mmCIF file of C-alpha atoms and ligand atoms in Angstrom:
data_model
loop_
_atom_site.group_PDB
_atom_site.id
_atom_site.type_symbol
_atom_site.label_atom_id
_atom_site.label_comp_id
_atom_site.label_asym_id
_atom_site.label_seq_id
_atom_site.Cartn_x
_atom_site.Cartn_y
_atom_site.Cartn_z
ATOM 1 C CA ARG Q 1322 0.000 0.000 0.000
ATOM 2 C CA VAL Q 1323 2.874 2.312 0.863
ATOM 3 C CA LEU Q 1324 4.410 1.707 -2.551
ATOM 4 C CA CYS Q 1325 1.128 2.335 -4.256
ATOM 5 C CA SER Q 1326 0.521 5.593 -2.487
ATOM 6 C CA PHE Q 1327 4.138 6.660 -3.124
ATOM 7 C CA SER Q 1328 3.823 5.978 -6.843
ATOM 8 C CA ARG Q 1329 0.460 7.771 -6.951
ATOM 9 C CA ARG Q 1330 2.028 10.843 -5.319
ATOM 10 C CA LEU Q 1331 4.885 10.670 -7.767
ATOM 11 C CA SER Q 1332 2.548 10.491 -10.702
ATOM 12 C CA GLN Q 1333 0.553 13.446 -9.335
ATOM 13 C CA MET Q 1334 3.716 15.457 -9.051
ATOM 14 C CA ASN Q 1335 4.675 14.502 -12.561
ATOM 15 C CA ALA Q 1336 1.198 15.027 -14.020
ATOM 16 C CA LYS Q 1337 1.151 17.769 -16.600
ATOM 17 C CA PRO Q 1338 -0.078 20.993 -14.923
ATOM 18 C CA LYS Q 1339 -3.018 21.115 -17.339
ATOM 19 C CA THR Q 1340 -4.107 17.568 -16.493
ATOM 20 C CA ARG Q 1341 -3.646 18.118 -12.778
ATOM 21 C CA ALA Q 1342 -5.617 21.409 -12.892
ATOM 22 C CA GLN Q 1343 -8.490 19.642 -14.642
ATOM 23 C CA LYS Q 1344 -8.402 16.798 -12.141
ATOM 24 C CA LEU Q 1345 -8.448 19.275 -9.238
ATOM 25 C CA ARG Q 1346 -11.344 21.211 -10.733
ATOM 26 C CA ASP Q 1347 -13.352 18.015 -11.159
ATOM 27 C CA LEU Q 1348 -12.618 16.876 -7.609
ATOM 28 C CA ILE Q 1349 -13.442 20.261 -6.077
ATOM 29 C CA ASN Q 1350 -16.653 20.392 -8.075
ATOM 30 C CA LYS Q 1351 -17.638 16.908 -6.935
ATOM 31 C CA TYR Q 1352 -17.067 17.745 -3.276
ATOM 32 C CA ARG Q 1353 -18.692 21.204 -3.661
ATOM 33 C CA TYR Q 1354 -21.835 19.423 -4.869
ATOM 34 C CA GLN Q 1355 -21.741 16.950 -1.990
ATOM 35 C CA TYR Q 1356 -21.245 19.709 0.564
ATOM 36 C CA HIS Q 1357 -23.462 22.527 -0.685
ATOM 37 C CA VAL Q 1358 -26.225 20.674 -2.511
ATOM 38 C CA LEU Q 1359 -26.458 17.288 -0.766
ATOM 39 C CA ASN Q 1360 -25.206 18.476 2.658
ATOM 40 C CA LYS Q 1361 -22.999 15.389 3.047
ATOM 41 C CA LEU Q 1362 -19.301 15.799 2.480
ATOM 42 C CA GLU Q 1363 -17.282 12.566 2.161
ATOM 43 C CA ILE Q 1364 -13.955 14.214 2.957
ATOM 44 C CA SER Q 1365 -13.037 16.766 5.623
ATOM 45 C CA GLU Q 1366 -13.512 20.484 4.977
ATOM 46 C CA SER Q 1367 -9.778 20.966 5.409
ATOM 47 C CA ALA Q 1368 -9.050 18.317 2.747
ATOM 48 C CA LEU Q 1369 -11.349 20.238 0.393
ATOM 49 C CA ASP Q 1370 -9.566 23.476 1.276
ATOM 50 C CA SER Q 1371 -6.223 21.935 0.511
ATOM 51 C CA LEU Q 1372 -7.423 20.865 -2.958
ATOM 52 C CA LYS Q 1373 -8.563 24.462 -3.576
ATOM 53 C CA HIS Q 1374 -5.246 25.753 -2.320
ATOM 54 C CA GLU Q 1375 -3.313 23.439 -4.655
ATOM 55 C CA LEU Q 1376 -5.410 24.579 -7.629
ATOM 56 C CA LYS Q 1377 -4.896 28.250 -6.735
ATOM 57 C CA LYS Q 1378 -1.122 27.745 -6.550
ATOM 58 C CA LEU Q 1379 -1.102 25.914 -9.875
ATOM 59 C CA GLU Q 1380 -3.138 28.645 -11.582
ATOM 60 C CA ASP Q 1381 -0.935 31.389 -10.093
ATOM 61 C CA LYS Q 1382 2.058 29.651 -11.629
ATOM 62 C CA HIS Q 1383 0.296 28.931 -14.941
ATOM 63 C CA PRO Q 1384 -2.339 31.673 -15.452
ATOM 64 C CA GLU Q 1385 -3.057 30.297 -18.938
ATOM 65 C CA LEU Q 1386 -4.751 27.342 -17.226
ATOM 66 C CA ILE Q 1387 -7.480 29.486 -15.606
ATOM 67 C CA THR Q 1388 -10.926 28.746 -17.036
ATOM 68 C CA PRO Q 1389 -14.021 30.897 -16.370
ATOM 69 C CA ASP Q 1390 -15.689 27.994 -14.569
ATOM 70 C CA SER Q 1391 -12.714 27.224 -12.329
ATOM 71 C CA PRO Q 1392 -13.687 27.142 -8.634
ATOM 72 C CA THR Q 1393 -11.024 29.818 -8.051
ATOM 73 C CA GLN Q 1394 -13.128 32.183 -10.146
ATOM 74 C CA ARG Q 1395 -16.056 32.144 -7.718
ATOM 75 C CA VAL Q 1396 -14.748 35.252 -6.019
ATOM 76 C CA GLU Q 1397 -13.265 37.572 -8.563
ATOM 77 C CA GLY Q 1398 -10.963 40.410 -7.579
ATOM 78 C CA LYS Q 1399 -12.498 43.813 -7.919
ATOM 79 C CA ALA Q 1400 -15.662 45.424 -6.607
ATOM 80 C CA LEU Q 1401 -18.096 46.865 -9.158
ATOM 81 C CA SER Q 1402 -19.109 50.529 -9.160
ATOM 82 C CA ARG Q 1403 -22.695 49.762 -10.166
ATOM 83 C CA PHE Q 1404 -24.862 46.994 -11.638
ATOM 84 C CA ARG Q 1405 -25.827 46.909 -15.316
ATOM 85 C CA LYS Q 1406 -29.526 46.659 -16.195
ATOM 86 C CA VAL Q 1407 -30.562 43.570 -18.139
ATOM 87 C CA GLU Q 1408 -33.794 42.621 -19.829
ATOM 88 C CA HIS Q 1409 -35.476 39.267 -19.100
ATOM 89 C CA LYS Q 1410 -36.350 37.505 -22.365
ATOM 90 C CA VAL Q 1411 -39.369 36.004 -20.635
ATOM 91 C CA PRO Q 1412 -40.764 38.320 -17.937
ATOM 92 C CA MET Q 1413 -40.396 37.214 -14.327
ATOM 93 C CA LEU Q 1414 -43.918 37.348 -12.989
ATOM 94 C CA SER Q 1415 -45.293 37.458 -9.446
ATOM 95 C CA LEU Q 1416 -48.031 35.438 -7.748
ATOM 96 C CA GLU Q 1417 -51.475 36.105 -6.476
ATOM 97 C CA ASP Q 1418 -52.003 35.081 -2.825
ATOM 98 C CA ALA Q 1419 -54.500 32.617 -1.339
ATOM 99 C CA PHE Q 1420 -55.011 32.237 2.426
ATOM 100 C CA SER Q 1421 -57.601 29.498 2.820
ATOM 101 C CA GLU Q 1422 -59.089 26.354 1.269
ATOM 102 C CA GLU Q 1423 -61.972 28.535 0.041
ATOM 103 C CA ASP Q 1424 -59.532 30.788 -1.815
ATOM 104 C CA ILE Q 1425 -57.984 27.704 -3.459
ATOM 105 C CA HIS Q 1426 -61.394 26.316 -4.457
ATOM 106 C CA ALA Q 1427 -62.280 29.711 -5.935
ATOM 107 C CA TRP Q 1428 -59.014 29.689 -7.902
ATOM 108 C CA GLU Q 1429 -59.786 26.250 -9.334
ATOM 109 C CA GLY Q 1430 -63.288 27.490 -10.174
ATOM 110 C CA ARG Q 1431 -61.838 30.367 -12.209
ATOM 111 C CA LEU Q 1432 -59.464 27.981 -14.010
ATOM 112 C CA LYS Q 1433 -62.263 25.570 -14.852
ATOM 113 C CA LYS Q 1434 -64.230 28.378 -16.476
ATOM 114 C CA ILE Q 1435 -61.290 29.287 -18.693
ATOM 115 C CA LEU Q 1436 -60.251 25.688 -19.407
ATOM 116 C CA PRO Q 1437 -63.509 23.716 -19.306
ATOM 117 C CA ARG Q 1438 -62.019 20.613 -20.916
ATOM 118 C CA GLY Q 1439 -58.697 20.711 -19.048
ATOM 119 C CA MET Q 1440 -57.543 17.668 -17.108
ATOM 120 C CA PHE Q 1441 -56.182 19.266 -13.952
ATOM 121 C CA GLU Q 1442 -53.199 18.024 -12.035
ATOM 122 C CA TYR Q 1443 -51.210 20.284 -9.710
ATOM 123 C CA PHE Q 1444 -47.642 20.660 -8.600
ATOM 124 C CA GLY Q 1445 -46.980 21.847 -5.073
ATOM 125 C CA GLU Q 1446 -43.698 23.188 -3.776
ATOM 126 C CA VAL Q 1447 -42.599 25.311 -0.858
ATOM 127 C CA LYS Q 1448 -42.483 29.055 -1.276
ATOM 128 C CA PHE Q 1449 -39.033 30.180 -0.234
ATOM 129 C CA ASP Q 1450 -38.777 33.559 1.439
ATOM 130 C CA GLY Q 1451 -35.787 34.960 -0.385
ATOM 131 C CA LEU Q 1452 -34.867 36.743 -3.579
ATOM 132 C CA ALA Q 1453 -35.768 35.504 -7.081
ATOM 133 C CA LEU Q 1454 -32.793 35.047 -9.416
ATOM 134 C CA SER Q 1455 -32.400 34.289 -13.109
ATOM 135 C CA LEU Q 1456 -29.349 32.320 -14.266
ATOM 136 C CA VAL Q 1457 -28.513 32.052 -17.960
ATOM 137 C CA TYR Q 1458 -26.355 29.135 -19.165
ATOM 138 C CA GLU Q 1459 -24.978 29.037 -22.688
ATOM 139 C CA ARG Q 1460 -23.628 25.681 -23.790
ATOM 140 C CA GLY Q 1461 -23.552 24.710 -20.156
ATOM 141 C CA VAL Q 1462 -21.584 27.714 -18.882
ATOM 142 C CA LEU Q 1463 -23.083 30.273 -16.491
ATOM 143 C CA VAL Q 1464 -22.906 33.530 -18.448
ATOM 144 C CA ARG Q 1465 -25.313 35.781 -16.565
ATOM 145 C CA GLY Q 1466 -27.012 35.989 -13.217
ATOM 146 C CA ALA Q 1467 -29.603 38.663 -12.563
ATOM 147 C CA THR Q 1468 -32.206 39.834 -10.079
ATOM 148 C CA ARG Q 1469 -35.901 39.929 -10.935
ATOM 149 C CA GLY Q 1470 -36.086 43.747 -10.696
ATOM 150 C CA ASN Q 1471 -39.487 44.893 -11.940
ATOM 151 C CA GLY Q 1472 -39.999 41.589 -13.760
ATOM 152 C CA GLN Q 1473 -38.999 42.986 -17.190
ATOM 153 C CA VAL Q 1474 -35.647 44.512 -16.313
ATOM 154 C CA GLY Q 1475 -33.363 43.311 -13.529
ATOM 155 C CA GLU Q 1476 -29.784 43.917 -12.476
ATOM 156 C CA ASP Q 1477 -26.805 41.922 -13.681
ATOM 157 C CA ILE Q 1478 -25.157 40.630 -10.497
ATOM 158 C CA THR Q 1479 -23.140 37.808 -12.113
ATOM 159 C CA PRO Q 1480 -19.970 38.179 -9.955
ATOM 160 C CA ASN Q 1481 -22.103 38.009 -6.789
ATOM 161 C CA ILE Q 1482 -24.049 35.016 -7.994
ATOM 162 C CA LYS Q 1483 -20.852 33.120 -8.779
ATOM 163 C CA THR Q 1484 -20.015 33.173 -5.058
ATOM 164 C CA ILE Q 1485 -23.030 30.959 -4.286
ATOM 165 C CA GLU Q 1486 -21.553 27.479 -3.968
ATOM 166 C CA SER Q 1487 -24.807 25.607 -4.656
ATOM 167 C CA ILE Q 1488 -24.931 27.212 -8.124
ATOM 168 C CA PRO Q 1489 -22.895 25.262 -10.719
ATOM 169 C CA LEU Q 1490 -20.591 27.459 -12.819
ATOM 170 C CA ARG Q 1491 -20.691 24.809 -15.544
ATOM 171 C CA LEU Q 1492 -23.362 22.175 -16.089
ATOM 172 C CA GLU Q 1493 -22.297 18.595 -16.623
ATOM 173 C CA ALA Q 1494 -22.586 17.613 -20.288
ATOM 174 C CA ALA Q 1495 -26.130 16.285 -20.338
ATOM 175 C CA ALA Q 1496 -28.067 15.098 -23.378
ATOM 176 C CA PHE Q 1497 -30.614 17.756 -22.460
ATOM 177 C CA LEU Q 1498 -28.096 20.541 -23.136
ATOM 178 C CA THR Q 1499 -27.341 19.427 -26.698
ATOM 179 C CA THR Q 1500 -30.940 20.137 -27.703
ATOM 180 C CA ASN Q 1501 -31.152 23.180 -25.413
ATOM 181 C CA PRO Q 1502 -27.905 25.156 -25.838
ATOM 182 C CA ARG Q 1503 -29.305 28.193 -23.992
ATOM 183 C CA ILE Q 1504 -31.268 27.645 -20.832
ATOM 184 C CA GLU Q 1505 -32.439 29.918 -18.069
ATOM 185 C CA VAL Q 1506 -32.737 28.578 -14.549
ATOM 186 C CA ARG Q 1507 -34.867 30.503 -12.102
ATOM 187 C CA GLY Q 1508 -34.989 30.059 -8.394
ATOM 188 C CA GLU Q 1509 -34.647 31.656 -5.012
ATOM 189 C CA ALA Q 1510 -31.539 32.859 -3.188
ATOM 190 C CA ILE Q 1511 -32.011 32.318 0.525
ATOM 191 C CA ILE Q 1512 -30.103 32.613 3.775
ATOM 192 C CA SER Q 1513 -30.717 29.955 6.430
ATOM 193 C CA LYS Q 1514 -32.145 30.847 9.843
ATOM 194 C CA LYS Q 1515 -28.820 29.790 11.395
ATOM 195 C CA SER Q 1516 -26.792 32.090 9.125
ATOM 196 C CA LEU Q 1517 -29.208 34.972 9.750
ATOM 197 C CA LEU Q 1518 -28.534 34.621 13.501
ATOM 198 C CA ALA Q 1519 -24.776 34.370 13.061
ATOM 199 C CA ILE Q 1520 -24.615 37.336 10.685
ATOM 200 C CA THR Q 1521 -26.897 39.447 12.899
ATOM 201 C CA ARG Q 1522 -24.678 38.736 15.914
ATOM 202 C CA GLU Q 1523 -21.603 39.756 13.920
ATOM 203 C CA GLN Q 1524 -23.270 42.884 12.498
ATOM 204 C CA LYS Q 1525 -24.317 43.969 16.021
ATOM 205 C CA LYS Q 1526 -20.769 43.542 17.282
ATOM 206 C CA THR Q 1527 -19.347 45.709 14.527
ATOM 207 C CA GLY Q 1528 -22.217 48.216 14.639
ATOM 208 C CA GLN Q 1529 -23.407 47.461 11.110
ATOM 209 C CA LYS Q 1530 -26.880 47.369 9.643
ATOM 210 C CA ILE Q 1531 -29.170 44.641 11.049
ATOM 211 C CA TYR Q 1532 -31.584 42.940 8.663
ATOM 212 C CA ALA Q 1533 -35.126 42.178 9.855
ATOM 213 C CA ASN Q 1534 -35.371 38.745 8.205
ATOM 214 C CA SER Q 1535 -33.595 36.331 5.891
ATOM 215 C CA ARG Q 1536 -35.265 37.750 2.780
ATOM 216 C CA ASN Q 1537 -33.944 41.268 3.454
ATOM 217 C CA LEU Q 1538 -30.553 39.841 4.326
ATOM 218 C CA ALA Q 1539 -30.401 37.782 1.091
ATOM 219 C CA ALA Q 1540 -31.488 40.795 -0.986
ATOM 220 C CA GLY Q 1541 -29.158 43.202 0.813
ATOM 221 C CA SER Q 1542 -26.236 40.783 0.535
ATOM 222 C CA LEU Q 1543 -26.635 40.185 -3.197
ATOM 223 C CA ARG Q 1544 -26.821 43.920 -3.881
ATOM 224 C CA GLN Q 1545 -23.400 44.588 -2.397
ATOM 225 C CA LEU Q 1546 -20.878 45.722 -4.953
ATOM 226 C CA ASP Q 1547 -17.984 43.677 -3.583
ATOM 227 C CA PRO Q 1548 -18.269 39.926 -4.291
ATOM 228 C CA LYS Q 1549 -15.775 39.230 -1.463
ATOM 229 C CA LEU Q 1550 -18.357 40.453 1.045
ATOM 230 C CA VAL Q 1551 -21.146 38.514 -0.669
ATOM 231 C CA ALA Q 1552 -19.098 35.299 -0.430
ATOM 232 C CA LYS Q 1553 -19.142 35.564 3.390
ATOM 233 C CA ARG Q 1554 -22.930 35.526 3.605
ATOM 234 C CA ASN Q 1555 -23.566 31.804 3.066
ATOM 235 C CA ILE Q 1556 -26.227 32.325 0.434
ATOM 236 C CA GLU Q 1557 -27.974 29.207 -0.878
ATOM 237 C CA PHE Q 1558 -29.970 28.714 -4.052
ATOM 238 C CA PHE Q 1559 -32.993 26.529 -4.783
ATOM 239 C CA ALA Q 1560 -33.946 26.126 -8.456
ATOM 240 C CA TYR Q 1561 -37.688 26.007 -9.267
ATOM 241 C CA ASP Q 1562 -38.185 27.015 -12.905
ATOM 242 C CA LEU Q 1563 -36.574 26.139 -16.219
ATOM 243 C CA VAL Q 1564 -37.003 28.369 -19.274
ATOM 244 C CA THR Q 1565 -35.999 26.864 -22.637
ATOM 245 C CA ASP Q 1566 -36.958 27.232 -26.306
ATOM 246 C CA LYS Q 1567 -38.285 23.689 -26.347
ATOM 247 C CA ASP Q 1568 -41.546 22.736 -24.737
ATOM 248 C CA ILE Q 1569 -41.428 20.702 -21.559
ATOM 249 C CA VAL Q 1570 -44.720 18.940 -20.915
ATOM 250 C CA ARG Q 1571 -44.984 19.163 -17.134
ATOM 251 C CA HIS Q 1572 -43.646 21.505 -14.493
ATOM 252 C CA SER Q 1573 -42.661 18.427 -12.456
ATOM 253 C CA GLU Q 1574 -40.321 17.438 -15.316
ATOM 254 C CA GLU Q 1575 -38.565 20.806 -15.044
ATOM 255 C CA HIS Q 1576 -37.828 19.963 -11.418
ATOM 256 C CA GLU Q 1577 -36.487 16.557 -12.438
ATOM 257 C CA ILE Q 1578 -34.248 18.085 -15.110
ATOM 258 C CA LEU Q 1579 -32.945 20.734 -12.697
ATOM 259 C CA HIS Q 1580 -32.183 18.057 -10.127
ATOM 260 C CA GLY Q 1581 -30.423 16.035 -12.855
ATOM 261 C CA LEU Q 1582 -28.343 19.103 -13.749
ATOM 262 C CA PHE Q 1583 -27.145 19.096 -10.127
ATOM 263 C CA PHE Q 1584 -29.119 22.049 -8.820
ATOM 264 C CA LYS Q 1585 -30.591 22.070 -5.354
ATOM 265 C CA THR Q 1586 -34.364 21.658 -5.660
ATOM 266 C CA ASP Q 1587 -37.169 21.532 -3.118
ATOM 267 C CA PRO Q 1588 -37.098 18.032 -1.578
ATOM 268 C CA TYR Q 1589 -40.768 18.345 -0.564
ATOM 269 C CA ALA Q 1590 -42.138 19.280 -3.998
ATOM 270 C CA ALA Q 1591 -44.813 16.862 -5.193
ATOM 271 C CA VAL Q 1592 -47.423 16.243 -7.854
ATOM 272 C CA CYS Q 1593 -50.937 16.627 -6.422
ATOM 273 C CA LYS Q 1594 -53.685 14.828 -8.342
ATOM 274 C CA ASN Q 1595 -56.435 17.146 -7.072
ATOM 275 C CA LEU Q 1596 -57.160 19.825 -4.472
ATOM 276 C CA GLU Q 1597 -57.556 17.224 -1.753
ATOM 277 C CA ASP Q 1598 -53.912 16.255 -2.352
ATOM 278 C CA VAL Q 1599 -52.980 19.950 -2.320
ATOM 279 C CA PHE Q 1600 -54.597 20.392 1.115
ATOM 280 C CA LYS Q 1601 -52.810 17.298 2.452
ATOM 281 C CA PHE Q 1602 -49.524 18.652 1.131
ATOM 282 C CA TYR Q 1603 -50.230 22.034 2.766
ATOM 283 C CA LYS Q 1604 -50.850 20.331 6.112
ATOM 284 C CA LYS Q 1605 -47.749 18.163 5.824
ATOM 285 C CA VAL Q 1606 -45.480 21.137 5.136
ATOM 286 C CA SER Q 1607 -47.087 23.497 7.663
ATOM 287 C CA ASP Q 1608 -46.673 20.834 10.374
ATOM 288 C CA VAL Q 1609 -42.901 20.673 9.892
ATOM 289 C CA ARG Q 1610 -42.198 24.191 8.715
ATOM 290 C CA GLU Q 1611 -40.738 25.353 12.060
ATOM 291 C CA ARG Q 1612 -38.087 22.662 11.702
ATOM 292 C CA PHE Q 1613 -36.977 23.874 8.273
ATOM 293 C CA ALA Q 1614 -33.452 25.276 8.162
ATOM 294 C CA TYR Q 1615 -34.763 28.228 6.137
ATOM 295 C CA GLU Q 1616 -37.805 30.508 6.084
ATOM 296 C CA ILE Q 1617 -40.760 29.587 3.928
ATOM 297 C CA ASP Q 1618 -43.987 31.555 3.824
ATOM 298 C CA GLY Q 1619 -46.356 29.160 2.085
ATOM 299 C CA LEU Q 1620 -46.657 26.910 -0.922
ATOM 300 C CA VAL Q 1621 -46.626 27.630 -4.621
ATOM 301 C CA VAL Q 1622 -49.314 25.572 -6.333
ATOM 302 C CA ALA Q 1623 -49.375 25.431 -10.132
ATOM 303 C CA LEU Q 1624 -51.151 23.579 -12.910
ATOM 304 C CA ASN Q 1625 -48.656 20.836 -13.663
ATOM 305 C CA LYS Q 1626 -49.331 20.636 -17.416
ATOM 306 C CA ASN Q 1627 -47.406 23.521 -18.977
ATOM 307 C CA ASP Q 1628 -49.730 23.887 -21.993
ATOM 308 C CA LEU Q 1629 -52.728 24.408 -19.696
ATOM 309 C CA HIS Q 1630 -50.681 26.776 -17.575
ATOM 310 C CA ALA Q 1631 -49.886 28.867 -20.658
ATOM 311 C CA ARG Q 1632 -53.477 28.773 -21.902
ATOM 312 C CA ALA Q 1633 -54.753 30.022 -18.540
ATOM 313 C CA GLY Q 1634 -52.919 33.275 -19.303
ATOM 314 C CA VAL Q 1635 -51.775 36.146 -17.105
ATOM 315 C CA VAL Q 1636 -53.805 38.607 -15.015
ATOM 316 C CA GLY Q 1637 -51.889 41.785 -14.283
ATOM 317 C CA LYS Q 1638 -48.399 40.494 -13.486
ATOM 318 C CA ALA Q 1639 -49.416 37.045 -12.238
ATOM 319 C CA PRO Q 1640 -49.963 33.816 -14.170
ATOM 320 C CA ARG Q 1641 -53.485 32.524 -13.575
ATOM 321 C CA GLY Q 1642 -52.227 28.943 -13.497
ATOM 322 C CA SER Q 1643 -50.128 29.409 -10.300
ATOM 323 C CA ILE Q 1644 -50.942 30.695 -6.851
ATOM 324 C CA ALA Q 1645 -49.128 31.398 -3.575
ATOM 325 C CA TYR Q 1646 -50.939 29.469 -0.841
ATOM 326 C CA LYS Q 1647 -49.753 31.335 2.242
ATOM 327 C CA PHE Q 1648 -49.323 30.034 5.780
ATOM 328 C CA ALA Q 1649 -50.794 31.960 8.663
ATOM 329 C CA PRO Q 1650 -48.067 34.419 9.737
HETATM 330 S S1 IVH M 464 -42.586 30.070 -9.176
HETATM 331 C C1 IVH M 464 -44.775 33.458 -11.351
HETATM 332 N N1 IVH M 464 -41.783 28.817 -7.064
HETATM 333 O O1 IVH M 464 -42.396 33.970 -4.981
HETATM 334 C C2 IVH M 464 -43.557 33.612 -10.540
HETATM 335 N N2 IVH M 464 -41.777 31.202 -6.974
HETATM 336 O O2 IVH M 464 -44.660 35.856 -5.106
HETATM 337 C C3 IVH M 464 -43.445 32.539 -9.518
HETATM 338 N N3 IVH M 464 -40.935 32.090 -4.852
HETATM 339 O O3 IVH M 464 -41.027 36.225 -7.299
HETATM 340 C C4 IVH M 464 -42.320 31.661 -9.787
HETATM 341 N N4 IVH M 464 -40.521 30.167 -3.880
HETATM 342 O O4 IVH M 464 -39.399 34.930 -5.820
HETATM 343 C C5 IVH M 464 -42.001 30.026 -7.605
HETATM 344 N N5 IVH M 464 -41.098 27.520 -5.292
HETATM 345 C C6 IVH M 464 -41.301 28.721 -5.826
HETATM 346 C C7 IVH M 464 -41.016 29.914 -5.120
HETATM 347 C C8 IVH M 464 -41.283 31.132 -5.742
HETATM 348 C C9 IVH M 464 -40.470 31.480 -3.758
HETATM 349 C C10 IVH M 464 -41.063 33.561 -4.980
HETATM 350 C C11 IVH M 464 -40.460 34.137 -6.243
HETATM 351 C C12 IVH M 464 -41.536 35.010 -6.848
HETATM 352 C C13 IVH M 464 -42.455 35.194 -5.685
HETATM 353 C C14 IVH M 464 -43.853 35.439 -6.167
#
């Protein structure tokens, strides 16, 4: 065994810098996924740090080896002076609220009038209390990350978004990407209850601004101009929407694809065959919500068939086919 490990070390030392850099990037990415998406790291944090350190040293020595998706590029050097405005190709809408079973029945009633022959099936997921983000990937590489803004125009905060470790900088080559070279992933940036407490304690100590809740903290953190400060805020990202040129039949499939592309998705999300299932789902989540590591303020319930969802249309700035089913405050 000693000989084996000696010869492995030797071959690592002799590996061409380019090969070794690629190997390190792959390893770091694998462990990043385990740690920040699955919450179960197979090696120690210090072992992961030492891999990052080795890659940094190698790239310092051979800057030509740096790739835009290298883990070392998560926190880029300089602070910005302002954020650029960017237009969303597909507007980022908002949701109408429902507070009771009656409200949900009334919503279904409205849908049935518009879609009398529709076969309804719903998709329920938790409603994260954070900040909506749009991530654009071209040929698998993260090229732009933006806030929702007013729904039509948001702010380009790409360097800040790259600091979020649960967001992949490059998507694994999946068959899905060959037919969809440009995809947009939407989801929510959140800060856990634990991090909110820790950051608040720290901010109090240093006499800095205190944020009232995790949503304000997530929003305030991502609007800082220096990515180095953003990186310290432990921001997480849950993906809930996939925008592509090709039609995807069900919203539940979007969740499956996003999970398969190694995004963090809502582990509770479920298909609900009818409103009875929706009410059961609501009860199940509201019973355990206090134990969640992060703040949620209700469910998002949507028609699962995307064609029906589109046909239901939009009222004001909200799609008729989705609704926010709020918990009692
Ligand atoms: S779906 C039509 N799914 O809720 C736009 N939104 O009140 C809804 N949100 O701006 C997108 N969790 O920031 C969706 N699982 C979830 C969500 C979610 C939180 C937020 C999102 C949106 C707001 C609408």
